[in-house]
Coordinates of C-alpha atoms in Angstrom, one line a residue:
X1 CA -14.6 27.9 29.9
X2 CA -11.6 29.1 27.6
X3 CA -11.8 26.9 24.4
X4 CA -8.9 27.2 21.8
X5 CA -10.7 26.7 18.2
X6 CA -8.9 27.0 15.2
X7 CA -5.6 28.8 16.6
X8 CA -8.3 31.5 18.1
X9 CA -9.4 31.6 21.8
X10 CA -13.6 31.5 22.4
X11 CA -15.4 31.7 25.9
X12 CA -17.8 29.0 26.5
X13 CA -20.1 28.1 29.7
X14 CA -19.3 24.7 31.3
X15 CA -20.5 21.4 29.9
X16 CA -21.5 21.9 26.5
X17 CA -21.3 18.7 24.0
X18 CA -19.0 19.2 21.4
X19 CA -22.0 19.1 18.9
X20 CA -23.3 22.2 20.4
X21 CA -20.2 24.3 20.1
X22 CA -19.7 22.9 16.8
X23 CA -23.0 24.7 15.6
X24 CA -20.8 28.0 15.6
X25 CA -18.5 26.6 13.2
X26 CA -18.9 26.5 9.3
X27 CA -18.6 23.3 8.1
X28 CA -19.4 19.3 8.0
X29 CA -17.7 17.7 11.1
X30 CA -18.2 14.3 13.0
X31 CA -16.0 14.1 15.6
X32 CA -13.3 16.4 17.5
X33 CA -9.6 16.5 18.8
X34 CA -10.1 17.4 22.3
X35 CA -6.5 18.1 24.2
X36 CA -5.1 15.6 22.0
X37 CA -7.8 13.1 22.2
X38 CA -10.5 12.2 20.0
X39 CA -14.2 12.5 21.2
X40 CA -17.4 12.1 20.0
X41 CA -19.7 14.8 19.3
X42 CA -21.5 14.0 22.1
X43 CA -18.6 14.4 24.7
X44 CA -19.3 17.3 27.2
X45 CA -16.3 19.9 27.6
X46 CA -16.2 20.8 31.4
X47 CA -12.6 22.8 31.1
X48 CA -10.3 25.0 29.0
X49 CA -9.6 22.8 26.2
X50 CA -7.7 22.9 22.7
X51 CA -10.5 21.5 19.9
X52 CA -10.0 20.8 16.5
X53 CA -13.1 19.5 14.7
X54 CA -12.8 16.5 12.0
X55 CA -14.3 16.5 8.8
X56 CA -14.0 13.2 6.6
X57 CA -10.1 14.6 5.1
X58 CA -9.0 12.8 8.6
X59 CA -8.8 9.2 8.7
X60 CA -10.1 9.2 12.4
X61 CA -12.9 10.8 11.2
X62 CA -13.2 8.5 8.0
X63 CA -13.5 5.5 10.6
X64 CA -16.4 7.0 12.6
X65 CA -18.3 7.5 9.4
X66 CA -17.7 4.0 8.6
X67 CA -18.5 2.6 11.6
X68 CA -21.6 4.1 11.9
X69 CA -22.3 2.9 8.2
X70 CA -21.8 -0.4 9.2
X71 CA -24.2 0.1 12.4
X72 CA -27.0 1.0 9.8
X73 CA -26.6 -1.5 7.7
X74 CA -26.8 -4.3 10.3
X75 CA -29.6 -2.8 12.0
X76 CA -31.7 -2.6 8.5
X77 CA -30.7 -6.2 7.7
X78 CA -31.9 -7.3 11.3
X79 CA -35.1 -5.2 11.0
X80 CA -36.1 -6.0 7.5
X81 CA -34.9 -10.1 7.5
X82 CA -35.0 -11.1 11.2
X83 CA -33.3 -13.9 11.1
X84 CA -30.4 -13.1 8.8
X85 CA -27.1 -11.3 9.6
X86 CA -24.5 -9.3 7.6
X87 CA -21.2 -9.6 7.3
X88 CA -18.6 -7.1 6.1
X89 CA -15.1 -7.5 4.7
X90 CA -12.4 -5.3 2.9
X91 CA -13.0 -5.0 -0.4
X92 CA -11.4 -3.7 -4.1
X93 CA -11.5 0.1 -4.8
X94 CA -11.3 1.2 -0.7
X95 CA -14.8 0.0 -0.6
X96 CA -16.6 -2.7 2.0
X97 CA -18.4 -5.6 0.8
X98 CA -21.3 -6.7 2.6
X99 CA -23.3 -10.5 1.8
X100 CA -26.0 -12.2 3.8
X101 CA -24.4 -14.9 6.2
X102 CA -26.8 -18.0 4.7
X103 CA -27.5 -16.9 1.5
X104 CA -27.4 -14.7 -1.7
X105 CA -28.8 -11.0 -1.5
X106 CA -31.2 -10.1 -4.3
X107 CA -31.4 -6.7 -6.0
X108 CA -34.5 -6.1 -4.8
X109 CA -33.6 -7.0 -1.1
X110 CA -30.3 -4.3 -1.8
X111 CA -33.3 -1.9 -2.8
X112 CA -34.8 -2.5 0.7
X113 CA -31.5 -2.1 2.5
X114 CA -31.3 1.2 1.0
X115 CA -34.7 2.5 1.6
X116 CA -34.4 1.6 5.4
X117 CA -31.4 3.6 5.4
X118 CA -32.6 6.7 3.8
X119 CA -35.6 6.1 6.3
X120 CA -32.9 6.3 9.2
X121 CA -31.2 9.0 7.9
X122 CA -33.9 11.0 7.1
X123 CA -35.6 10.6 10.6
X124 CA -32.0 11.2 12.1
X125 CA -32.4 8.5 14.4
X126 CA -30.5 9.0 17.7
X127 CA -27.6 6.6 19.0
X128 CA -26.8 6.5 22.6
X129 CA -23.6 4.7 24.5
X130 CA -25.1 2.6 27.1
X131 CA -22.6 0.2 29.3
X132 CA -24.2 -3.3 29.7
X133 CA -22.5 -6.7 32.0
X134 CA -21.0 -9.6 29.8
X135 CA -24.2 -11.5 30.7
X136 CA -26.8 -9.2 29.5
X137 CA -25.2 -8.8 26.2
X138 CA -24.9 -12.6 26.0
X139 CA -28.7 -12.4 26.3
X140 CA -29.4 -10.1 23.6
X141 CA -27.0 -11.4 21.2
X142 CA -28.5 -14.9 21.6
X143 CA -31.8 -13.4 20.9
X144 CA -30.6 -12.0 17.5
X145 CA -28.7 -14.5 16.5
X146 CA -25.0 -12.7 16.8
X147 CA -23.5 -16.3 17.9
X148 CA -20.2 -14.8 16.4
X149 CA -20.5 -11.7 18.9
X150 CA -21.2 -14.1 21.8
X151 CA -18.0 -15.8 20.9
X152 CA -15.8 -12.6 21.1
X153 CA -17.4 -12.1 24.6
X154 CA -15.6 -14.9 26.2
X155 CA -12.8 -13.1 25.7
X156 CA -14.0 -9.8 27.7
X157 CA -13.3 -9.5 31.3
X158 CA -15.0 -6.1 32.0
X159 CA -18.6 -4.7 31.0
X160 CA -19.0 -3.5 27.5
X161 CA -19.9 -0.4 26.1
X162 CA -22.6 -0.4 23.6
X163 CA -24.8 1.8 21.2
X164 CA -28.2 2.0 21.1
X165 CA -30.6 2.9 18.8
X166 CA -34.4 2.4 18.3
X167 CA -34.0 -0.8 20.7
X168 CA -31.4 -2.1 18.3
X169 CA -27.7 -2.6 20.7
X170 CA -24.3 -3.1 18.5
X171 CA -21.0 -2.2 19.2
X172 CA -18.7 -1.5 16.0
X173 CA -15.1 -1.4 18.1
X174 CA -15.2 2.4 17.4
X175 CA -16.5 5.9 18.6
X176 CA -19.8 6.6 16.5
X177 CA -21.4 9.7 14.9
X178 CA -24.4 11.0 17.4
X179 CA -27.1 10.0 14.7
X180 CA -28.1 8.8 11.4
X181 CA -28.1 12.1 10.0
X182 CA -24.0 12.6 10.0
X183 CA -24.4 10.0 7.2
X184 CA -24.4 12.2 4.3
X185 CA -23.1 9.8 1.4
X186 CA -22.7 6.5 0.1
X187 CA -23.4 4.4 -2.8
X188 CA -25.0 0.5 -2.9
X189 CA -23.5 -1.5 -6.1
X190 CA -25.1 -4.8 -6.5
X191 CA -22.1 -7.6 -6.7
X192 CA -22.4 -11.2 -6.3
X193 CA -23.4 -12.5 -3.8
X194 CA -23.6 -9.5 -1.9
X195 CA -22.8 -6.0 -2.3
X196 CA -20.1 -3.3 -2.8
X197 CA -20.9 -0.4 -0.1
X198 CA -18.7 3.2 -1.2
X199 CA -18.6 6.0 1.6
X200 CA -16.1 8.8 1.5
X201 CA -12.4 8.4 1.9
X202 CA -9.5 10.6 3.7
X203 CA -7.5 9.5 0.4
X204 CA -10.4 10.9 -2.2
X205 CA -10.5 14.2 0.1
X206 CA -13.6 13.4 1.7
X207 CA -15.3 12.4 -1.5
X208 CA -16.4 8.9 -2.4
X209 CA -13.9 7.7 -5.1
X210 CA -14.7 6.4 -8.3
X211 CA -15.4 2.7 -7.9
X212 CA -12.5 0.8 -10.3
X213 CA -12.9 -3.3 -10.8
X214 CA -10.1 -4.8 -9.8
X215 CA -10.7 -8.7 -11.0
X216 CA -7.3 -10.2 -10.2
X217 CA -7.2 -8.5 -6.5
X218 CA -11.0 -9.4 -5.7
X219 CA -10.1 -12.8 -7.1
X220 CA -7.1 -12.7 -4.0
X221 CA -9.7 -11.6 -1.3
X222 CA -11.9 -14.4 -2.6
X223 CA -9.0 -17.0 -2.2
X224 CA -8.2 -15.6 1.5
X225 CA -11.9 -15.5 2.1
X226 CA -12.0 -19.5 1.2
X227 CA -8.9 -20.3 3.3
X228 CA -10.5 -18.4 6.3
X229 CA -12.6 -21.4 6.0
X230 CA -11.0 -24.3 5.3
X231 CA -8.5 -23.2 8.4
X232 CA -11.9 -22.3 10.6
X233 CA -10.5 -18.8 11.6
X234 CA -12.9 -16.1 10.1
X235 CA -12.8 -14.6 13.3
X236 CA -10.4 -13.6 16.0
X237 CA -12.1 -15.5 18.4
X238 CA -11.4 -18.8 16.5
X239 CA -7.8 -18.0 16.4
X240 CA -7.7 -17.0 20.1
X241 CA -9.6 -20.7 20.6
X242 CA -6.8 -22.7 18.8
X243 CA -4.4 -20.9 21.5
X244 CA -6.0 -23.0 24.2
X245 CA -5.2 -26.2 22.2
X246 CA -1.4 -27.2 21.8
X247 CA -2.1 -29.5 19.5
X248 CA -4.5 -27.3 17.3
X249 CA -2.5 -24.5 17.6
X250 CA 0.6 -26.2 15.9
X251 CA -1.8 -27.4 13.2
X252 CA -2.9 -24.0 12.5
X253 CA 0.6 -22.5 12.4
X254 CA 1.8 -24.9 10.0
X255 CA -1.1 -24.7 7.5
X256 CA -0.8 -21.4 7.3
X257 CA 3.0 -22.0 6.8
X258 CA 2.7 -24.5 4.1
X259 CA 0.1 -22.1 2.4
X260 CA 3.0 -19.6 1.7
X261 CA 5.0 -22.8 0.7
X262 CA 2.5 -24.3 -1.9
X263 CA 2.1 -20.3 -3.1
X264 CA 5.8 -19.9 -4.1
X265 CA 5.8 -23.5 -5.5
X266 CA 3.1 -22.8 -8.2
X267 CA 5.4 -19.2 -8.9
X268 CA 7.7 -21.4 -9.5
X269 CA 6.0 -23.8 -11.6
X270 CA 4.4 -20.9 -13.8
X271 CA 7.8 -19.4 -14.5
X272 CA 9.5 -22.7 -15.4
X273 CA 6.5 -23.4 -17.5
X274 CA 7.4 -20.3 -19.5
X275 CA 11.3 -20.1 -18.9
X276 CA 12.1 -19.9 -22.2
X277 CA 10.4 -16.4 -22.2
X278 CA 10.9 -14.9 -19.0
X279 CA 14.4 -13.4 -18.3
X280 CA 13.0 -10.5 -15.6
X281 CA 10.6 -11.4 -12.5
X282 CA 9.7 -8.0 -11.0
X283 CA 8.4 -7.8 -7.2
X284 CA 6.2 -5.2 -5.5
X285 CA 4.1 -4.3 -2.9
X286 CA 3.3 -1.9 -0.4
X287 CA 5.5 -1.4 3.0
X288 CA 5.7 -4.5 5.6
X289 CA 4.5 -7.1 2.7
X290 CA 7.6 -9.6 3.4
X291 CA 9.3 -8.4 -0.1
X292 CA 12.7 -9.3 1.4
X293 CA 12.0 -13.3 2.6
X294 CA 9.3 -14.0 0.1
X295 CA 12.1 -13.0 -2.7
X296 CA 14.6 -14.9 -1.0
X297 CA 12.3 -18.1 -0.6
X298 CA 11.5 -17.7 -4.2
X299 CA 15.3 -17.7 -5.1
X300 CA 15.4 -21.0 -3.6
X301 CA 12.5 -22.3 -5.1
X302 CA 13.8 -21.4 -8.8
X303 CA 17.1 -22.7 -7.8
X304 CA 15.4 -26.2 -7.1
X305 CA 14.3 -26.2 -10.5
X306 CA 17.8 -25.2 -12.3
X307 CA 16.9 -21.5 -12.7
X308 CA 19.5 -19.2 -11.6
X309 CA 18.5 -16.2 -10.4
X310 CA 20.4 -12.6 -9.9
X311 CA 18.8 -10.6 -7.2
X312 CA 19.3 -6.5 -8.2
X313 CA 18.5 -3.4 -6.2
X314 CA 16.7 -0.7 -7.9
X315 CA 18.4 0.9 -5.1
X316 CA 21.7 1.2 -6.9
X317 CA 20.0 3.0 -9.3
X318 CA 19.0 5.9 -7.4
X319 CA 20.1 9.0 -9.5
X320 CA 22.2 11.7 -7.6
X321 CA 19.9 13.9 -5.0
X322 CA 20.2 17.2 -7.2
X323 CA 18.6 15.0 -10.3
X324 CA 15.8 13.9 -8.4
X325 CA 11.9 15.3 -8.9
X326 CA 11.0 17.6 -6.0
X327 CA 8.1 16.9 -4.2
X328 CA 5.3 19.5 -2.8
X329 CA 8.1 21.0 -0.5
X330 CA 10.5 21.1 -2.3
X331 CA 12.2 18.8 -1.1
X332 CA 13.8 15.9 -3.6
X333 CA 11.2 13.2 -3.9
X334 CA 13.1 9.7 -3.5
X335 CA 9.8 7.8 -4.1
X336 CA 9.1 9.1 -7.5
X337 CA 9.6 6.9 -10.5
X338 CA 11.6 9.8 -12.0
X339 CA 14.6 9.6 -9.3
X340 CA 15.8 6.0 -10.6
X341 CA 18.0 6.3 -13.4
X342 CA 15.5 4.8 -15.8
X343 CA 17.4 5.0 -19.5
X344 CA 20.3 2.9 -17.5
X345 CA 18.5 0.5 -15.9
X346 CA 16.7 -0.5 -18.9
X347 CA 20.2 -0.4 -20.8
X348 CA 21.4 -2.8 -18.7
X349 CA 18.7 -5.5 -18.7
X350 CA 18.3 -5.2 -22.7
X351 CA 22.4 -5.8 -22.6
X352 CA 21.7 -8.8 -20.2
X353 CA 19.1 -9.9 -22.5
X354 CA 21.1 -9.8 -25.5
X355 CA 23.9 -12.3 -24.0
X356 CA 26.0 -8.9 -23.1
X357 CA 28.1 -8.3 -19.8
X358 CA 27.0 -5.5 -17.6
X359 CA 29.0 -3.7 -15.2
X360 CA 26.1 -3.0 -12.5
X361 CA 25.9 -0.2 -10.6
X362 CA 26.2 -0.1 -7.0
X363 CA 25.1 3.1 -4.8
X364 CA 27.1 3.5 -1.6
X365 CA 24.2 5.5 0.7
X366 CA 26.5 6.6 3.2
X367 CA 29.3 8.3 0.9
X368 CA 26.7 9.0 -1.7
X369 CA 28.3 8.2 -4.7
X370 CA 28.1 5.3 -7.4
X371 CA 30.4 2.4 -8.2
X372 CA 30.1 -0.2 -11.0
X373 CA 31.1 -3.9 -10.4
X374 CA 32.8 -5.8 -12.3
X375 CA 31.5 -7.7 -15.7
X376 CA 28.6 -9.9 -15.1
X377 CA 26.8 -12.3 -17.4
X378 CA 23.4 -13.5 -17.3
X379 CA 23.7 -17.5 -17.5
X380 CA 21.2 -19.3 -20.4
X381 CA 19.1 -20.5 -17.5
X382 CA 19.2 -17.5 -15.5
X383 CA 16.6 -14.6 -14.4
X384 CA 17.1 -11.3 -12.9
X385 CA 14.9 -10.5 -10.1
X386 CA 14.0 -7.0 -8.8
X387 CA 12.2 -6.0 -6.1
X388 CA 11.2 -2.2 -5.1
X389 CA 8.2 0.1 -5.2
X390 CA 8.4 0.7 -8.9
X391 CA 8.9 -3.2 -9.9
X392 CA 5.7 -3.2 -11.5
X393 CA 5.6 0.2 -13.4
X394 CA 5.5 0.0 -16.9
X395 CA 7.9 3.7 -16.9
X396 CA 11.0 1.6 -15.6
X397 CA 10.8 -1.1 -17.9
X398 CA 9.1 0.3 -21.0
X399 CA 12.0 -1.0 -23.0
X400 CA 11.6 -4.8 -22.2
X401 CA 9.3 -6.8 -24.1
X402 CA 6.0 -7.9 -21.9
X403 CA 5.9 -11.3 -22.1
X404 CA 10.1 -11.6 -20.8
X405 CA 8.5 -10.2 -17.4
X406 CA 7.0 -11.9 -14.7
X407 CA 5.1 -9.5 -12.2
X408 CA 4.1 -10.7 -8.5
X409 CA 2.1 -8.0 -6.4
X410 CA 3.0 -9.3 -2.5
X411 CA 0.7 -8.1 0.1
X412 CA -0.9 -9.7 3.4
X413 CA -4.5 -9.8 2.8
X414 CA -6.5 -10.9 5.7
X415 CA -10.0 -11.3 5.3
X416 CA -10.7 -12.1 9.0
X417 CA -12.9 -9.8 11.0
X418 CA -13.5 -9.2 15.1
X419 CA -16.9 -10.4 14.4
X420 CA -19.3 -10.2 11.2
X421 CA -20.0 -6.5 11.8
X422 CA -16.1 -5.6 12.6
X423 CA -13.4 -6.4 9.7
X424 CA -9.8 -6.3 10.5
X425 CA -8.2 -3.2 8.7
X426 CA -5.6 -4.6 6.1
X427 CA -3.4 -1.2 6.6
X428 CA -3.4 -1.5 10.3
X429 CA -2.0 -5.2 10.0
X430 CA 0.8 -3.9 8.0
X431 CA 1.2 -0.7 10.1
X432 CA 1.9 -2.8 13.0
X433 CA 4.6 -5.2 10.7
X434 CA 6.6 -2.0 10.6
X435 CA 6.5 -1.1 14.0
X436 CA 7.9 -4.3 15.2
X437 CA 10.2 -4.2 12.6
X438 CA 11.3 -0.8 13.1
X439 CA 12.4 -1.0 16.4
X440 CA 13.7 -4.8 16.1
X441 CA 15.7 -3.9 13.1
X442 CA 16.4 0.0 12.8
X443 CA 15.9 1.2 16.3
X444 CA 13.2 3.4 15.5
X445 CA 10.5 3.7 17.8
X446 CA 6.8 3.6 17.4
X447 CA 6.5 7.2 17.4
X448 CA 9.1 7.7 14.2
X449 CA 7.5 5.0 12.4
X450 CA 3.8 6.1 12.9
X451 CA 5.2 10.0 11.7
X452 CA 6.3 8.3 8.8
X453 CA 3.5 6.6 7.9
X454 CA 1.3 8.9 6.1
X455 CA 4.1 10.1 3.9
X456 CA 4.6 6.1 3.3
X457 CA 1.3 5.6 2.6
X458 CA 0.9 8.4 -0.2
X459 CA 3.9 6.8 -1.9
X460 CA 1.9 3.4 -2.2
X461 CA -1.3 5.0 -3.4
X462 CA 0.6 7.3 -6.1
X463 CA 3.0 4.2 -7.1
X464 CA 2.3 0.9 -6.2
X465 CA -1.6 0.5 -6.5
X466 CA -1.7 1.7 -9.7
X467 CA 0.1 -1.3 -11.2
X468 CA -1.4 -3.9 -9.1
X469 CA -4.1 -4.9 -11.5
X470 CA -0.8 -5.8 -13.8
X471 CA 0.7 -8.6 -11.7
X472 CA 0.7 -12.1 -13.4
X473 CA 0.5 -13.3 -9.5
X474 CA -0.8 -11.6 -6.2
X475 CA 1.1 -13.5 -3.3
X476 CA -0.7 -13.2 -0.2
X477 CA 1.8 -13.2 2.7
X478 CA -0.5 -12.8 5.6
X479 CA -0.1 -15.8 8.5
X480 CA -3.4 -16.1 10.1
X481 CA -1.7 -16.4 13.6
X482 CA 1.1 -13.4 12.9
X483 CA -1.2 -10.7 15.0
X484 CA -0.8 -13.0 18.2
X485 CA 2.7 -13.3 17.8
X486 CA 2.8 -9.5 16.7
X487 CA 1.1 -8.2 19.6
X488 CA 3.5 -8.4 22.6
X489 CA 5.9 -6.8 20.2
X490 CA 3.7 -4.0 19.1
X491 CA 2.3 -3.4 22.4
X492 CA 5.6 -2.8 24.1
X493 CA 6.7 -0.6 21.5
X494 CA 3.5 1.5 21.0
X495 CA 3.1 2.1 24.8
X496 CA 6.6 4.2 24.6
X497 CA 4.3 7.4 22.4
X498 CA 4.4 10.2 24.6
X499 CA 0.1 11.0 25.5
X500 CA 1.1 14.8 24.3
X501 CA 2.4 13.3 21.0
X502 CA -0.1 13.7 18.1
X503 CA 0.4 10.3 17.3
X504 CA -1.0 8.8 20.6
X505 CA -4.3 8.9 19.3
X506 CA -3.2 6.3 16.3
X507 CA -1.1 4.5 19.0
X508 CA -4.0 4.0 21.4
X509 CA -6.3 2.6 19.1
X510 CA -3.8 0.1 17.5
X511 CA -3.4 -1.1 21.4
X512 CA -7.0 -1.8 21.8
X513 CA -7.0 -3.5 18.4
X514 CA -4.1 -5.9 19.7
X515 CA -5.4 -6.3 23.3
X516 CA -8.3 -8.8 21.8
X517 CA -5.8 -11.2 20.5
X518 CA -4.1 -13.8 22.8
X519 CA -0.8 -14.7 22.8
X520 CA 1.1 -16.9 20.8
X521 CA 4.9 -17.2 22.0
X522 CA 7.8 -16.4 19.2
X523 CA 9.5 -19.8 19.7
X524 CA 6.5 -21.2 17.5
X525 CA 7.2 -19.3 14.9
X526 CA 9.6 -21.6 12.2
X527 CA 13.0 -19.4 11.4
X528 CA 12.3 -19.9 7.5
X529 CA 8.9 -17.7 8.1
X530 CA 8.2 -14.3 6.8
X531 CA 6.9 -13.4 10.1
X532 CA 10.4 -13.3 11.1
X533 CA 11.5 -10.9 8.9
X534 CA 9.8 -9.0 11.7
X535 CA 10.4 -10.6 14.6
X536 CA 13.7 -11.5 14.1
X537 CA 15.7 -14.5 14.2
X538 CA 14.9 -15.2 10.4
X539 CA 17.2 -17.6 8.3
X540 CA 17.3 -15.4 5.6
X541 CA 19.6 -12.5 6.8
X542 CA 20.7 -9.5 4.5

């Protein structure tokens, strides 16, 4: 057979595994793209194919690395502590948090887990993929005490693919490396009541990023974990169960919406208590966080407290195209903070704070021209609300005293899992939101949204995340039931991505993820819900 690898053609005998073929090429690799499909290195190539071996600079490879690492940690915990199980969740500094479900883990126990992992890696223990019936796996999981996995299996109708290693069986909803020896780097950091696990990240070009403590963000994640326990929705099967009981489902939806309202009320109280100082409210967050609906709800909350907001769009402060900084490809970089007229923005804000009238810029994107409004003045009981990618950036508001600014970071923080060993990706949640919104309101198909996502994520990492910890309040925009509503919209849009597209792999993985949710009808979603920003029918229309 003829294989095209790195744009060169090679002749190989049939039915060789990717692992065998990969030995002829230098460099670390953990999986491969074969004819535009992600394949494990154990995959046998039996016909002419185009192959691209992937290292940890690839997001697909990174997910396989992380899944393999989680598998090994879960296996080590079960071998060492028998009756205990481990639960993984999203955490700060692009790491995973792991904890023993029933108790606090000690430093000595963390060291034992690390030693056991080193043993697996040194022995290069192999993983074998096998198919088992649902009943067989229920019995096996029952013997291990993995009751969460038994509950998840209740929503499966077909046999399941399981990875087996030294008699231990588990499934991480992902492809795996062929063996433990492919895990080259990881770091354990004791972090009460469990441990942080760091691993190579695509965002760090395949290296382990420097650990940065983020106490505000961690507090928000901890609050979300508590909320999941209160609403009994820590795993997807918990939410699926609620869809089977109308009263339980309506209560759950109502609790999620009430939580949003309570948090916005809390923000309103904090602003009101310091209204003599606060004049500017800055709202920022990554793509599809729900900034538009949130800012309008906050406006209503402030009006109810006799505080009169003036909403100003940062989009009107863009510099002319020819004055914008250039990106790596030599094109205008409109996501750069210096693409905004920072001097004009600060002058306008200072004039407002000084009680002066201001002629605000209005940028007409169709005509690519800037106009100016009639003079406006901020009332004595007024505040300015700005919302955008750079709203928390000190460079944007450098001339405004810190005590006059209240900063809000908004992001959906789901701390729910498929089961204890498989946390939901926060990035995938936002991506599904964006796919649904783009087709609904921008007539943008899923393929175009997926093509843009890498650039969007690069902008977030560069301009939003570094300023997150400076926020006075982190608003969690996640709604526990939302993926059950978004499912049908997302599946319909993702199914249009062509098989031959470079984005087919990502689309297929997202569809597999959405399939584990049971549907919730749109009509169960209030028209005042933040979720309506993505599915349509919102009271808060631009």
